[in-house]
Coordinates of C-alpha atoms and ligand atoms in Angstrom, one line a residue:
X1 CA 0.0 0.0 0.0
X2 CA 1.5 3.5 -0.8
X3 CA 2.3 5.6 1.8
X4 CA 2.6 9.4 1.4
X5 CA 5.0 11.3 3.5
X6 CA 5.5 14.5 4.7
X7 CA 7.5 17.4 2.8
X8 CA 10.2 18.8 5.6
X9 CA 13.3 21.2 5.0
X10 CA 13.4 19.8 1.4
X11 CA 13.0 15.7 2.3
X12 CA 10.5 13.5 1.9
X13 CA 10.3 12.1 5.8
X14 CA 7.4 9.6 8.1
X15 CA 5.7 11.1 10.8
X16 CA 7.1 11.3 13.7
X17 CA 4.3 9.1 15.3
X18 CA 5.0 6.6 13.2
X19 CA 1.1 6.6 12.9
X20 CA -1.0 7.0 9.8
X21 CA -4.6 7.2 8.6
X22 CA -6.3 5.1 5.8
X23 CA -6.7 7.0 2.3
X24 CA -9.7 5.8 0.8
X25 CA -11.0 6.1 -3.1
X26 CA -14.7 7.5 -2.9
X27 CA -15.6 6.1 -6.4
X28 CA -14.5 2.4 -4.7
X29 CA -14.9 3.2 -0.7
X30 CA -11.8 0.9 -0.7
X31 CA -8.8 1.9 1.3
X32 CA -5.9 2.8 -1.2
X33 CA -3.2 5.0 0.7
X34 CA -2.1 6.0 3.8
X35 CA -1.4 9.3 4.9
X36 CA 0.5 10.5 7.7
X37 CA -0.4 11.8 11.0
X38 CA 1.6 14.4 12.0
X39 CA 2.1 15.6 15.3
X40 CA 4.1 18.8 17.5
X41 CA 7.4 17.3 16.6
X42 CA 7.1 17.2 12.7
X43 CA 5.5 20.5 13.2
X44 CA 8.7 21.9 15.0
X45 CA 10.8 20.9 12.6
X46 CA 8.9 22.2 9.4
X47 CA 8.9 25.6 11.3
X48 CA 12.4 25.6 12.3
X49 CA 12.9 24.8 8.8
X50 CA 10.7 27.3 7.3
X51 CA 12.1 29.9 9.7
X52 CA 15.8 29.1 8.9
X53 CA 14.6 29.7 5.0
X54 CA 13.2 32.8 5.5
X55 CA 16.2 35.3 5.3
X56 CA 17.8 34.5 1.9
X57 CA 14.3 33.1 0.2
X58 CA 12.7 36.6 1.1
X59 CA 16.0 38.5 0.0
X60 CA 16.3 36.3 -3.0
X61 CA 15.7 38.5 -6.0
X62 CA 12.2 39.1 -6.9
X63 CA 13.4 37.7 -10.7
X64 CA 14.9 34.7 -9.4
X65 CA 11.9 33.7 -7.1
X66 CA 9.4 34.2 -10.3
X67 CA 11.7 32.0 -12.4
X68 CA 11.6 29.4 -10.2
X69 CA 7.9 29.5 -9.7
X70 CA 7.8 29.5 -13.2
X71 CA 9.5 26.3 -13.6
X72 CA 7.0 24.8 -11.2
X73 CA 4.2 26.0 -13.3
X74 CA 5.6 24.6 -16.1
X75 CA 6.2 21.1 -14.7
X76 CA 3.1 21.1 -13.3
X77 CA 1.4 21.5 -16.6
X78 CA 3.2 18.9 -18.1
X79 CA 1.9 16.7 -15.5
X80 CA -1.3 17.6 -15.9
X81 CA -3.0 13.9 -16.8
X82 CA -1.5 12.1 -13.9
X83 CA -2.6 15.2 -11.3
X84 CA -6.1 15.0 -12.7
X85 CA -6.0 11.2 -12.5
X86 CA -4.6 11.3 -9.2
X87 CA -7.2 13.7 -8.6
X88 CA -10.0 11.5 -9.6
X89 CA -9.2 8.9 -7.8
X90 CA -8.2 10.6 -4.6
X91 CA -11.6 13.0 -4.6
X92 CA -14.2 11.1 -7.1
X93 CA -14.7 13.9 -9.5
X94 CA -14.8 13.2 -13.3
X95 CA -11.3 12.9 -14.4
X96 CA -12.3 15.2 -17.1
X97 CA -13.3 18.2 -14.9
X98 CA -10.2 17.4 -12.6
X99 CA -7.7 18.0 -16.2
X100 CA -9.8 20.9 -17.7
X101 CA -10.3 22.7 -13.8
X102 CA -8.2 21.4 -11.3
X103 CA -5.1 20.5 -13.3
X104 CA -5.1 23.8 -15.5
X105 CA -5.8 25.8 -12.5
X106 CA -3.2 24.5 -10.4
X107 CA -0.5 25.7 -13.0
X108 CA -2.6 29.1 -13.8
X109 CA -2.4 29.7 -10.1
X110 CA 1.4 29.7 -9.6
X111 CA 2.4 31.2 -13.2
X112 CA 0.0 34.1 -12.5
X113 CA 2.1 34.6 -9.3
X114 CA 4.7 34.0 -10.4
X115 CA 4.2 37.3 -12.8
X116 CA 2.4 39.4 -9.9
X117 CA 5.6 39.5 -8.0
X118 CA 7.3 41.0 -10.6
X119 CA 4.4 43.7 -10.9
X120 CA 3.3 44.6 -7.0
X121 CA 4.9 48.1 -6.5
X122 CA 5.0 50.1 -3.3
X123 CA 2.5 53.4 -3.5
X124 CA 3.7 56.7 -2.3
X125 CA 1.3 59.6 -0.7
X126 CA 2.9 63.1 -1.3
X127 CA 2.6 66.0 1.3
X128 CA 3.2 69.0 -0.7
X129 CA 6.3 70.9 0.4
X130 CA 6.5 68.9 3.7
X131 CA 6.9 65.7 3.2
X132 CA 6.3 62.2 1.4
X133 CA 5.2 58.9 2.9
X134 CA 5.8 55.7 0.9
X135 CA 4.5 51.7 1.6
X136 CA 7.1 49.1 2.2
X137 CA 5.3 45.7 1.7
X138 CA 7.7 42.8 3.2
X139 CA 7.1 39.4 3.6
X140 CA 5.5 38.2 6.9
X141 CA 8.2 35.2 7.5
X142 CA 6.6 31.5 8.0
X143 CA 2.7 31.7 6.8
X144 CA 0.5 28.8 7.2
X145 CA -2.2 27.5 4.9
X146 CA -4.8 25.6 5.3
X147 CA -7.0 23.8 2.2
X148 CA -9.8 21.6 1.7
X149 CA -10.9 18.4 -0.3
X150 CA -13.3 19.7 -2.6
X151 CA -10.2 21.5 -4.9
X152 CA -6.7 19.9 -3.3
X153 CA -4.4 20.9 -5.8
X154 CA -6.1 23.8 -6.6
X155 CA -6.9 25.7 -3.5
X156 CA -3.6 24.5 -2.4
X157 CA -1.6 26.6 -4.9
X158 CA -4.0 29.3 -4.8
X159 CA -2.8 30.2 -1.5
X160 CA 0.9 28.5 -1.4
X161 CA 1.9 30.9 -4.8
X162 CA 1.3 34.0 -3.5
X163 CA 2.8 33.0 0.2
X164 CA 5.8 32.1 -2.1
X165 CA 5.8 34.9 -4.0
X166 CA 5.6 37.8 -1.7
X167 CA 8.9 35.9 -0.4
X168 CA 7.3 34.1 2.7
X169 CA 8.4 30.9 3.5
X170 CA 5.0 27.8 4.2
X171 CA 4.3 25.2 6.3
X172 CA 1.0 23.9 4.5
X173 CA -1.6 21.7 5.4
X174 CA -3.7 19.7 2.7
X175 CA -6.7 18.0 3.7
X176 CA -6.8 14.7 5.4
X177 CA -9.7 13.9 3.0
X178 CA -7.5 14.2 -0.6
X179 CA -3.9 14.5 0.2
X180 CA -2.3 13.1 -2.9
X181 CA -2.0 15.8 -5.1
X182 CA -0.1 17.5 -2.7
X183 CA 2.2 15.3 -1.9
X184 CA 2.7 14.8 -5.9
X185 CA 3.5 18.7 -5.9
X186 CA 6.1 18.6 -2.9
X187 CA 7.6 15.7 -5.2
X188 CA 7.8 19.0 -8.4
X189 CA 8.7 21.1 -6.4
X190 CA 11.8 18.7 -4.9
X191 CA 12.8 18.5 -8.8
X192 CA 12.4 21.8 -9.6
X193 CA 14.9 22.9 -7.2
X194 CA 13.1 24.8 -4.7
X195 CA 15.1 25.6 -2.0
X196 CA 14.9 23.7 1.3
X197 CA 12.5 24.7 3.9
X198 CA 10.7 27.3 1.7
X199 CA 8.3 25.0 1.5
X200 CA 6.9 22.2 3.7
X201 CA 4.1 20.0 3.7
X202 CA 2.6 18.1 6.9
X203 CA 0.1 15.5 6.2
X204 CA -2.9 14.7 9.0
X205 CA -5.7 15.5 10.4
X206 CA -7.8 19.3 10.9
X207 CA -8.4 19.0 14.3
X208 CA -5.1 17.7 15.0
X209 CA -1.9 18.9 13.0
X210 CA -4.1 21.8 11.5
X211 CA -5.1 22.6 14.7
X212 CA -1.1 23.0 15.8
X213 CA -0.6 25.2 13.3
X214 CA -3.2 27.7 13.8
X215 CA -2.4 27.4 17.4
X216 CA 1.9 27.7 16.7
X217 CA 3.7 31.4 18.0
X218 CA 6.4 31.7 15.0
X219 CA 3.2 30.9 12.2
X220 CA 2.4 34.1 11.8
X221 CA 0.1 34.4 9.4
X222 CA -3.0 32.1 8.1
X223 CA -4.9 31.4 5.0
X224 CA -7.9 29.1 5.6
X225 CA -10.3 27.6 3.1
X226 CA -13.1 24.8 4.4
X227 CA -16.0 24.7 6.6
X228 CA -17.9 28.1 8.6
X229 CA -17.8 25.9 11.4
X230 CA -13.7 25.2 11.3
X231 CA -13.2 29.0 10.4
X232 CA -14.6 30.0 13.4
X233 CA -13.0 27.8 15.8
X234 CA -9.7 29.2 13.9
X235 CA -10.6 32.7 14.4
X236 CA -11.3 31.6 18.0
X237 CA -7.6 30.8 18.0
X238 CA -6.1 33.1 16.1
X239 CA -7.6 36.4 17.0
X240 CA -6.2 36.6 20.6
X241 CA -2.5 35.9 18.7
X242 CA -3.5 38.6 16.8
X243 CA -2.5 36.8 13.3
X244 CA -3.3 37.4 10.2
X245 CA -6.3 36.0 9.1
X246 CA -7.8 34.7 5.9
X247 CA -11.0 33.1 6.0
X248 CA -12.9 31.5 2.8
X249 CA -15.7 30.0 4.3
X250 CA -19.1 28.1 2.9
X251 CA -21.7 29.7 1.5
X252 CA -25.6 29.2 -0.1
X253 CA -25.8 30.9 -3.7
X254 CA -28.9 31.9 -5.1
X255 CA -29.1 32.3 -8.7
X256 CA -31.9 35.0 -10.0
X257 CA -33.6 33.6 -13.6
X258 CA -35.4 36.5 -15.1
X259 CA -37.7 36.5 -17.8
X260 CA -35.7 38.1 -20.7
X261 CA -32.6 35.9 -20.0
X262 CA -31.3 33.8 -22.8
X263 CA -33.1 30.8 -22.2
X264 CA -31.7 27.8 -23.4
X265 CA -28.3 29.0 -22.5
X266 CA -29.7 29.9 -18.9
X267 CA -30.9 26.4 -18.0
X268 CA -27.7 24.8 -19.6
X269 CA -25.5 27.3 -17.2
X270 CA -27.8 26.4 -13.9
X271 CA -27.7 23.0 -14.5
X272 CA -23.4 23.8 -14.4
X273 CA -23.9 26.0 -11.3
X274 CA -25.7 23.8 -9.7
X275 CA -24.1 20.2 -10.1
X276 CA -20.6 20.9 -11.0
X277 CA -17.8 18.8 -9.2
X278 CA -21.6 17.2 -7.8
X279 CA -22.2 20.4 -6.0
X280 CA -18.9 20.6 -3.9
X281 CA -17.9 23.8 -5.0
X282 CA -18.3 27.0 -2.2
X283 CA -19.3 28.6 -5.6
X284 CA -22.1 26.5 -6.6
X285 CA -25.8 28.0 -7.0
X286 CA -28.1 25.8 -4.7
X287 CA -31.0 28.4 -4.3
X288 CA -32.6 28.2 -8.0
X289 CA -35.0 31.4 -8.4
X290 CA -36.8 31.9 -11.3
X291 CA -39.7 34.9 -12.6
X292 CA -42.9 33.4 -12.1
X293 CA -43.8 33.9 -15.7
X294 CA -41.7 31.3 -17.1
X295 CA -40.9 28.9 -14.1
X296 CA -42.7 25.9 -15.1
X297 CA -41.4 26.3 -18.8
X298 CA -37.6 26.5 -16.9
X299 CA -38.6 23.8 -14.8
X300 CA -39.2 21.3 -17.4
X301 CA -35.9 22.3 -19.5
X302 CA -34.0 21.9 -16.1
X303 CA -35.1 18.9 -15.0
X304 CA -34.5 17.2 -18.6
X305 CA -31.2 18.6 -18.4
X306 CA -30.2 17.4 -14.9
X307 CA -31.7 13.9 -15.8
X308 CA -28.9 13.9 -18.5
X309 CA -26.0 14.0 -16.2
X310 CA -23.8 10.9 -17.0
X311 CA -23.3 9.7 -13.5
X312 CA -20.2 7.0 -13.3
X313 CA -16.6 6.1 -12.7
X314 CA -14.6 9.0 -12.5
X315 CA -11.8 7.4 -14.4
X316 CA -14.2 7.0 -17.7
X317 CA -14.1 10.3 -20.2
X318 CA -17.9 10.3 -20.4
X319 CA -18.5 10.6 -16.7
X320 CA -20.1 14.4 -15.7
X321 CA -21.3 13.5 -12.1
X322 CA -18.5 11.2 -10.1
X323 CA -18.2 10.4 -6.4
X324 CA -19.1 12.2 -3.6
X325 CA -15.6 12.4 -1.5
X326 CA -16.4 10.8 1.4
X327 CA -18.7 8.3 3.3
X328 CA -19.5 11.0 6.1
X329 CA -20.4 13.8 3.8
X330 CA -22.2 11.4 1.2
X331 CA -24.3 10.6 4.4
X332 CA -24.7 14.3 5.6
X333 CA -25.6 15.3 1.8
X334 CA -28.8 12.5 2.3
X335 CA -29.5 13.3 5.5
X336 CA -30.6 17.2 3.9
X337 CA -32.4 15.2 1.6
X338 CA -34.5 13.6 4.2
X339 CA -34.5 16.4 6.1
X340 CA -35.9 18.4 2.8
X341 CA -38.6 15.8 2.4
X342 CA -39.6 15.9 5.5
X343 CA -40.1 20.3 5.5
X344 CA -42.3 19.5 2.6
X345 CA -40.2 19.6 -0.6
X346 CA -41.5 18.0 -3.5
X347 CA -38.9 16.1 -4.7
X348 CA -38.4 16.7 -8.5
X349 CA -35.7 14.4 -9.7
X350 CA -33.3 12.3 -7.8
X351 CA -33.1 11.8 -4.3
X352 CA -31.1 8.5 -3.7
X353 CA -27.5 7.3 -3.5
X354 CA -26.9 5.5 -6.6
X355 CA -25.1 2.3 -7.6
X356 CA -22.7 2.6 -10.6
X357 CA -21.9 -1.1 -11.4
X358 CA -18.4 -3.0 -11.5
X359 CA -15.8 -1.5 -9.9
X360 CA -17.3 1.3 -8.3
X361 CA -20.3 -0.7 -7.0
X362 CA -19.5 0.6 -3.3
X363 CA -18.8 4.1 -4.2
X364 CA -20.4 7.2 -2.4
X365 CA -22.3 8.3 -5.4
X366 CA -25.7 10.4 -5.3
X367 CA -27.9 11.6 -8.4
X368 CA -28.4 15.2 -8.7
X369 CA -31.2 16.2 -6.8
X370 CA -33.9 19.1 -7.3
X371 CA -36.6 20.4 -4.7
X372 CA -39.4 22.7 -4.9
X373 CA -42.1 23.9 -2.5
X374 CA -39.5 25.0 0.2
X375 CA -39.4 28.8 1.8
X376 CA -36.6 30.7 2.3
X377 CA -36.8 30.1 6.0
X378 CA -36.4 26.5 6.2
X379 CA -32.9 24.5 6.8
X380 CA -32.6 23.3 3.2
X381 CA -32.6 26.9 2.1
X382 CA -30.3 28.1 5.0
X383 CA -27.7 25.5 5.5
X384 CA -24.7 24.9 3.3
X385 CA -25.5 21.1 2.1
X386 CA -22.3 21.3 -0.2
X387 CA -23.5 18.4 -2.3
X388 CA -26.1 17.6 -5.5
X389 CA -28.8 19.3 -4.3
X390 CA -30.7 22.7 -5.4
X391 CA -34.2 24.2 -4.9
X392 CA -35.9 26.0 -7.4
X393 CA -38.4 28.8 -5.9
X394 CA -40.5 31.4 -8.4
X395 CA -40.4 35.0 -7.2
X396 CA -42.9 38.1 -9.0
X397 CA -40.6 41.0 -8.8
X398 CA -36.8 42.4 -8.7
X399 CA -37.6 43.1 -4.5
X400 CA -39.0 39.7 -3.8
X401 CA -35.6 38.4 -5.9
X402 CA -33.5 40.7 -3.9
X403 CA -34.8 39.8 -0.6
X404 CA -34.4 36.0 -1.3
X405 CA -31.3 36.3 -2.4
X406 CA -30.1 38.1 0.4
X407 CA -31.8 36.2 2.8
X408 CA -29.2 33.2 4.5
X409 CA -26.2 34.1 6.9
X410 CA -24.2 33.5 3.9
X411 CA -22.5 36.1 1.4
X412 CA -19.9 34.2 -1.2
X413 CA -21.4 33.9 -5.0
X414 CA -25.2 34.8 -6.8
X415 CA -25.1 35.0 -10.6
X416 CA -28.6 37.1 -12.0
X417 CA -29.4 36.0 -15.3
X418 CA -30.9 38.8 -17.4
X419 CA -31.0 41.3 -20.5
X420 CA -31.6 44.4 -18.9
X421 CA -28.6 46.2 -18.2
X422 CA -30.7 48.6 -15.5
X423 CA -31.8 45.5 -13.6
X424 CA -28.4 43.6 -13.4
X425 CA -26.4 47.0 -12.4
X426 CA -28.9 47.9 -9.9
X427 CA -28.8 43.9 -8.5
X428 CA -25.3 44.0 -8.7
X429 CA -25.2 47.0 -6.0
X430 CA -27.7 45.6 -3.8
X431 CA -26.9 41.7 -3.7
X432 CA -24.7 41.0 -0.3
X433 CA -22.1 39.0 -1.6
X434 CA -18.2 38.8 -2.4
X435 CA -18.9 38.3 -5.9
X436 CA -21.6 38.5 -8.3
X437 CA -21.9 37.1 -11.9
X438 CA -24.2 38.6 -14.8
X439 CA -25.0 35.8 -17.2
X440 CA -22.1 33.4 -16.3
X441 CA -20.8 31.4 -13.3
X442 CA -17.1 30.6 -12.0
X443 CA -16.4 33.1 -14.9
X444 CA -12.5 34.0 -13.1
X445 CA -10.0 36.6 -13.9
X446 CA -7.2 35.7 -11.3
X447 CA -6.5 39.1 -10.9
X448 CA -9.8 40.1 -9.5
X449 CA -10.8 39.7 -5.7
X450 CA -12.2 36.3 -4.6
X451 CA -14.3 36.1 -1.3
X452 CA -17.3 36.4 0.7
X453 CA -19.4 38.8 3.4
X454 CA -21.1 37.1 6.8
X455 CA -20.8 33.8 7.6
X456 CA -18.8 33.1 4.2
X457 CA -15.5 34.4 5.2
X458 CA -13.1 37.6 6.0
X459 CA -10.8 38.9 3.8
X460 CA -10.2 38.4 -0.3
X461 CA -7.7 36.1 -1.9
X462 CA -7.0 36.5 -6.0
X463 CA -4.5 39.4 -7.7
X464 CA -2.9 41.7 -6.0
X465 CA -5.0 41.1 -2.4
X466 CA -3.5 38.2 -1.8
X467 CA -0.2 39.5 -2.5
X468 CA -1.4 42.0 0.3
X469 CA -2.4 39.7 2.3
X470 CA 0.6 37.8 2.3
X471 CA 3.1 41.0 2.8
X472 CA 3.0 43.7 6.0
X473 CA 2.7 46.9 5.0
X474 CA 4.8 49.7 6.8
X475 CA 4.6 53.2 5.9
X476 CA 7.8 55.6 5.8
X477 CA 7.6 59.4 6.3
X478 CA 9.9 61.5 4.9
X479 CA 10.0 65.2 6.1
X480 CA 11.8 67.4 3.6
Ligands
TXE1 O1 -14.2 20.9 6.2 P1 -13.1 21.5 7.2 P2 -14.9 19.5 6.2 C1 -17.8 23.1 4.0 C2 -18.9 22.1 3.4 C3 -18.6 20.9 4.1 C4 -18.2 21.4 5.5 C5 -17.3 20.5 6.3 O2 -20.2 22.6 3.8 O3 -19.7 20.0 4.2 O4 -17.4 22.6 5.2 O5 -16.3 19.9 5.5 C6 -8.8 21.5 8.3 N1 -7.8 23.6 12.9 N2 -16.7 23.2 3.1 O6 -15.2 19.1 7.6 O7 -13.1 20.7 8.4 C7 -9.0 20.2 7.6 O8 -8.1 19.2 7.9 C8 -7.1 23.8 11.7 C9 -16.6 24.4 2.3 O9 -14.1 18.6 5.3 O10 -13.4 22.9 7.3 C10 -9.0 20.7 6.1 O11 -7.6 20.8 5.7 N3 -7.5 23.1 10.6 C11 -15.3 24.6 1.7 C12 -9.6 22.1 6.2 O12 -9.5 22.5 7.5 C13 -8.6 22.4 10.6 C14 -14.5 23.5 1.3 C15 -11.0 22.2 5.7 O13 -11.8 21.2 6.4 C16 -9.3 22.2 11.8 C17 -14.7 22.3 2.2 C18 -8.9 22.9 13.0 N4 -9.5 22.8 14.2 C19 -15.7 22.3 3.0 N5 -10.3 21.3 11.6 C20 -15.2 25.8 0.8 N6 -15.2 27.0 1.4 O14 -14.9 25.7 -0.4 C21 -10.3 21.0 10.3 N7 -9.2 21.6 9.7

């Protein structure tokens, strides 16, 4: 059985617990790795290491350190099919998605740093005759990060190239849940020649190793993406350390179908929004809402649409709906099912874990699932599920839209699909979220801010904010 080990000061090393906890495939819910558990000791060590890096990586010319990133970008694409196979089999999504989003992405991420360090200039604030301030952004010195399951490879460099970047030196935590893509990339980034310590990887569990790192005095700075729940028991951590604090958190989406909208585009967009990567994206749109005028015409298109999903093996080219990524959270996505049912839904399509045959006979699949009937007020429509499911709701005006769409804890993504121009700039200022799309979803310029308001999350990753984030700024004044 393969073991994956942890990335320390440049070696590839077992925990120091000698313990380690069962990998499992989700399409095949058999055991297939094993991952360690790391503990206080390996933690020491990756931040001694990290710490001992930090002078000549953050003083290593801002040329040199985009070249090498570069070099990582590079071999990362050209490992592209075996990430996204790995992926597959490590998280259950269609091996397809995993090369076209999580692969490409992956190698976007770090070459788009890569270039923003070379770009990220200081400002300067003139005082006439007296004086003149000007910003010195330095590194913060050893920056933790911590990703989840849903995008390993891809959150993981999303946060782990601009720490790098900005000159920081990382200790990074994967999730427990998907691990191997990580430790593929600590395995890169070995060849590529990064140096040692710059960059280290411990392997184990949240509330354990993730926990120690959060909790660790020389870590001084945190980037966090997973569960509300988990964020706030980090903030309860961090806050009182007073670190730095990035927080990309759940959140409950509502897309807005208007009348005018281009329809047969529309439903094939939803449908996307809805069920890609089988609704485990903090993106996705779960909260359908549609203008009364043409929601049962919608309806039908939707439903055909969603009853067309390909579920199967991730591993086969025609698969569009794989695995759920674990036995837990395939039993907490049906549980909201039930729990939908019994708050009165009317169950539309799906509903029910589903057998794909042959190898993946015991996987943790579930068919796309649509409700209606269900207010805004009820659990289904409040809580993050995070899985296959939606609701579709019919609203009679732009305020009735707007007030349902505003209406969970949650502040992350809504797209508003529509041909007025009026209606979608006036939504646009109005809807209480991090980001809003006009007819498109997980449209992304990398440069742009990425993040959420309430109970999704604090602070914005993406361009030149997480540059910021990952740098402390100081301001000089200069009297004449
Ligand atoms: O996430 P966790 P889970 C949501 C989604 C999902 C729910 C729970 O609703 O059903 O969260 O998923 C690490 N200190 N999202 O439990 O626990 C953990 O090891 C430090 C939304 O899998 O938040 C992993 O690396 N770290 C989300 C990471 O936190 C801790 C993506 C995320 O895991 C820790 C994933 C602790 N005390 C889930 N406890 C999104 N925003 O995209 C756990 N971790």
């Amino acid at each position: 059985m393969q073991r994956i080990e942890n990335y320390i000061n440049g070696e590839f090393c077992a925990p120091d617990s000698g313990e380690y906890l069962d990998n499992v495939e989700p399409a095949t819910g058999a055991v297939y790795s094993q991952i360690p558990e790391s503990n206080d000791q390996d933690l020491s060590r990756a931040v001694a290491a990290a710490k001992q890096a930090f002078p000549t990586w953050s003083s290593t010319s801002i040329e040199d350190r985009s070249r090498l990133l570069m070099k990582i970008a590079d071999a990362v694409e050209a490992a592209s099919d075996e990430l996204a196979k790995a992926e597959a089999i490590d998280n259950g999504k269609p091996v397809t998605f995993a090369k076209a989003v999580d692969s490409y992405r992956a190698s976007a991420n770090i070459r788009f740093f890569a270039n923003a360090c070379t770009q990220f200039a200081s400002e300067s604030h003139g005082m006439g005759n007296l004086a003149v301030n000007y910003t010195l952004r330095d590194p913060i010195g050893v920056v933790g990060t911590i990703s989840p399951w849903n995008f390993p490879l891809y959150l993981f460099t999303w946060k782990i190239a601009p720490a790098l970047a900005a000159g920081n030196t990382v200790v990074a935590k994967p999730s427990e849940v998907t691990p191997m893509t990580a430790y593929l990339f600590s395995k890169i980034c070995a060849d590529a020649g990064l140096p040692k310590g710059v960059l280290n990887i411990l392997h184990g569990s949240g509330g354990n190793i993730g926990q120690q790192i959060v909790e660790h005095q020389d870590i001084k700075a945190i980037s966090f993406t997973g569960g509300t729940a988990t964020g706030k028991k980090l903030a309860a951590t961090a806050a009182p350390m007073f670190k730095k604090l990035s927080l990309e958190l759940g959140g409950k989406n509502p897309t807005l179908v208007f009348a005018d909208c281009d329809f047969d585009n529309t439903v094939k967009e939803v449908v996307r929004a809805a069920f890609s990567n089988q609704g485990q994206i903090c993106l996705c749109g779960s909260r359908i809402y549609i203008e009364r005028s043409i929601y049962d015409k919608f309806k039908q298109a939707f439903i055909k649409q969603v009853k067309q999903l390909t579920i199967g093996d991730p591993l086969e080219k025609t698969t569009q709906h794989g695995a759920l990524v674990s036995k837990p959270h395939m039993e907490k996505v049906l549980s909201y099912i039930e729990l939908a049912k019994q708050e009165g839904g009317k169950l539309l399509t799906g509903g029910n874990r589903f057998t794909v045959s042959g190898r993946c006979e015991q996987g943790f699949f579930v068919e796309p699932t649509v409700f209606e009937n269900l207010p805004l007020d009820c659990r289904t429509n409040q809580e993050e599920i995070f899985g296959p499911v939606c609701t579709l709701q019919p609203f009679d005006n732009d305020d009735e839209a707007l007030t349902l769409a505003n209406g969970t804890d949650y502040g992350l993504a809504t797209s508003v699909w529509t041909n007025d121009l009026k209606r979608a700039h006036r939504l646009s200022k109005q809807l209480h979220f991090g980001i809003v799309w006009i007819n498109s979803w997980l449209l992304r310029d990398l440069r742009t801010p990425f993040g959420g308001v309430k109970a999704s999350g604090v602070g914005r990753e993406g361009g030149f904010e997480a540059m910021k984030f990952f740098t402390e700024p100081k301001n000089v004044c200069v009297k004449y």
